[in-house]
């Protein structure tokens, strides 16, 4: 049962990181329009965000490759502690994205914030949290 859960979580990770790469690299300008208010799109802020998004895309691509390689080579890691460590690191990757959005979401509640945590940003916020929990929970299962 753990083997099936592992493959599902690794596939979900791969799909999510592929989506992150696509969003921040291939569709970086579209994403920037979501977080940069119209009034600021003709400023250097827009171009800075578009190109800094490629930096974030690189991390997503690296975790995509890791997730795919793990999915295709599950037999290589034969100790539960190995899977627990790998899944915990991936949980931290998702969790860091969630954690950095928490202050922005709280600012939104006060009518402030650098960007609005709604629509696509809310989807990203919630999905990163869910994948953090899935990866951490599965890591814990491997430790039991």
GROMACS .gro file of C-alpha atoms in nm:
model
  144
    1UNK     CA    1   0.000   0.000   0.000
    2UNK     CA    2   0.287   0.237   0.081
    3UNK     CA    3   0.432   0.169  -0.265
    4UNK     CA    4   0.111   0.283  -0.437
    5UNK     CA    5   0.084   0.591  -0.213
    6UNK     CA    6   0.448   0.674  -0.286
    7UNK     CA    7   0.397   0.656  -0.662
    8UNK     CA    8   0.083   0.870  -0.643
    9UNK     CA    9   0.255   1.137  -0.431
   10UNK     CA   10   0.562   1.139  -0.658
   11UNK     CA   11   0.337   1.176  -0.963
   12UNK     CA   12   0.147   1.463  -0.796
   13UNK     CA   13   0.480   1.627  -0.709
   14UNK     CA   14   0.603   1.591  -1.068
   15UNK     CA   15   0.283   1.738  -1.210
   16UNK     CA   16   0.290   2.027  -0.963
   17UNK     CA   17   0.654   2.111  -1.029
   18UNK     CA   18   0.592   2.085  -1.405
   19UNK     CA   19   0.308   2.333  -1.357
   20UNK     CA   20   0.539   2.561  -1.158
   21UNK     CA   21   0.804   2.549  -1.427
   22UNK     CA   22   0.545   2.621  -1.696
   23UNK     CA   23   0.390   2.906  -1.496
   24UNK     CA   24   0.713   3.083  -1.404
   25UNK     CA   25   0.913   3.022  -1.722
   26UNK     CA   26   0.698   2.956  -2.026
   27UNK     CA   27   0.405   3.170  -1.907
   28UNK     CA   28   0.609   3.403  -1.686
   29UNK     CA   29   0.472   3.723  -1.837
   30UNK     CA   30   0.112   3.604  -1.790
   31UNK     CA   31   0.188   3.513  -1.429
   32UNK     CA   32   0.350   3.851  -1.368
   33UNK     CA   33   0.031   4.020  -1.490
   34UNK     CA   34  -0.160   3.832  -1.221
   35UNK     CA   35   0.053   3.967  -0.936
   36UNK     CA   36   0.152   4.311  -1.071
   37UNK     CA   37  -0.132   4.566  -1.064
   38UNK     CA   38  -0.211   4.730  -1.399
   39UNK     CA   39  -0.079   5.064  -1.277
   40UNK     CA   40   0.271   4.914  -1.236
   41UNK     CA   41   0.297   4.700  -1.550
   42UNK     CA   42   0.478   4.971  -1.747
   43UNK     CA   43   0.748   5.001  -1.480
   44UNK     CA   44   1.070   4.803  -1.434
   45UNK     CA   45   0.885   4.604  -1.166
   46UNK     CA   46   0.708   4.403  -1.435
   47UNK     CA   47   1.027   4.301  -1.618
   48UNK     CA   48   1.202   4.229  -1.290
   49UNK     CA   49   0.924   3.992  -1.188
   50UNK     CA   50   0.915   3.821  -1.529
   51UNK     CA   51   1.287   3.746  -1.517
   52UNK     CA   52   1.302   3.663  -1.146
   53UNK     CA   53   1.022   3.414  -1.215
   54UNK     CA   54   1.267   3.220  -1.431
   55UNK     CA   55   1.483   3.180  -1.121
   56UNK     CA   56   1.184   3.022  -0.943
   57UNK     CA   57   1.116   2.813  -1.255
   58UNK     CA   58   1.465   2.666  -1.223
   59UNK     CA   59   1.390   2.535  -0.875
   60UNK     CA   60   1.060   2.391  -0.996
   61UNK     CA   61   1.241   2.222  -1.285
   62UNK     CA   62   1.498   2.069  -1.048
   63UNK     CA   63   1.223   1.927  -0.824
   64UNK     CA   64   1.035   1.806  -1.133
   65UNK     CA   65   1.344   1.611  -1.245
   66UNK     CA   66   1.392   1.474  -0.894
   67UNK     CA   67   1.028   1.364  -0.870
   68UNK     CA   68   1.035   1.194  -1.213
   69UNK     CA   69   1.365   1.019  -1.142
   70UNK     CA   70   1.235   0.897  -0.807
   71UNK     CA   71   0.910   0.780  -0.967
   72UNK     CA   72   1.097   0.586  -1.237
   73UNK     CA   73   1.349   0.438  -0.992
   74UNK     CA   74   1.158   0.358  -0.674
   75UNK     CA   75   1.351   0.032  -0.632
   76UNK     CA   76   1.683   0.216  -0.594
   77UNK     CA   77   1.592   0.340  -0.247
   78UNK     CA   78   1.526   0.027  -0.047
   79UNK     CA   79   1.532   0.169   0.304
   80UNK     CA   80   1.237   0.347   0.461
   81UNK     CA   81   1.462   0.616   0.608
   82UNK     CA   82   1.579   0.705   0.256
   83UNK     CA   83   1.221   0.765   0.143
   84UNK     CA   84   1.141   0.954   0.462
   85UNK     CA   85   1.433   1.192   0.404
   86UNK     CA   86   1.350   1.248   0.036
   87UNK     CA   87   0.981   1.306   0.103
   88UNK     CA   88   1.059   1.538   0.393
   89UNK     CA   89   1.283   1.753   0.170
   90UNK     CA   90   1.007   1.774  -0.092
   91UNK     CA   91   0.759   1.862   0.185
   92UNK     CA   92   0.991   2.146   0.287
   93UNK     CA   93   0.999   2.270  -0.074
   94UNK     CA   94   0.619   2.285  -0.084
   95UNK     CA   95   0.599   2.419   0.270
   96UNK     CA   96   0.840   2.703   0.206
   97UNK     CA   97   0.623   2.823  -0.082
   98UNK     CA   98   0.317   2.804   0.142
   99UNK     CA   99   0.491   2.972   0.437
  100UNK     CA  100   0.607   3.272   0.235
  101UNK     CA  101   0.251   3.327   0.114
  102UNK     CA  102   0.103   3.325   0.467
  103UNK     CA  103   0.209   3.684   0.554
  104UNK     CA  104   0.073   3.808   0.220
  105UNK     CA  105  -0.258   3.630   0.282
  106UNK     CA  106  -0.276   3.785   0.629
  107UNK     CA  107  -0.204   4.129   0.483
  108UNK     CA  108  -0.488   4.069   0.235
  109UNK     CA  109  -0.727   4.028   0.528
  110UNK     CA  110  -0.631   4.380   0.635
  111UNK     CA  111  -0.686   4.512   0.283
  112UNK     CA  112  -0.313   4.523   0.211
  113UNK     CA  113  -0.057   4.290   0.058
  114UNK     CA  114   0.195   4.278  -0.222
  115UNK     CA  115  -0.043   4.064  -0.430
  116UNK     CA  116  -0.388   3.920  -0.380
  117UNK     CA  117  -0.407   3.561  -0.259
  118UNK     CA  118  -0.711   3.474  -0.470
  119UNK     CA  119  -0.776   3.292  -0.794
  120UNK     CA  120  -0.454   3.131  -0.921
  121UNK     CA  121  -0.255   3.252  -0.620
  122UNK     CA  122  -0.506   3.093  -0.380
  123UNK     CA  123  -0.489   2.769  -0.580
  124UNK     CA  124  -0.108   2.774  -0.554
  125UNK     CA  125  -0.128   2.857  -0.182
  126UNK     CA  126  -0.369   2.572  -0.103
  127UNK     CA  127  -0.201   2.316  -0.329
  128UNK     CA  128   0.144   2.380  -0.182
  129UNK     CA  129  -0.005   2.329   0.164
  130UNK     CA  130  -0.179   2.006   0.059
  131UNK     CA  131   0.134   1.865  -0.105
  132UNK     CA  132   0.342   1.962   0.197
  133UNK     CA  133   0.103   1.764   0.418
  134UNK     CA  134   0.094   1.466   0.177
  135UNK     CA  135   0.472   1.444   0.149
  136UNK     CA  136   0.531   1.494   0.523
  137UNK     CA  137   0.256   1.245   0.612
  138UNK     CA  138   0.398   0.983   0.379
  139UNK     CA  139   0.747   1.048   0.516
  140UNK     CA  140   0.609   0.979   0.864
  141UNK     CA  141   0.449   0.655   0.739
  142UNK     CA  142   0.791   0.540   0.618
  143UNK     CA  143   0.931   0.606   0.967
  144UNK     CA  144   0.670   0.394   1.143
   0.00000   0.00000   0.00000
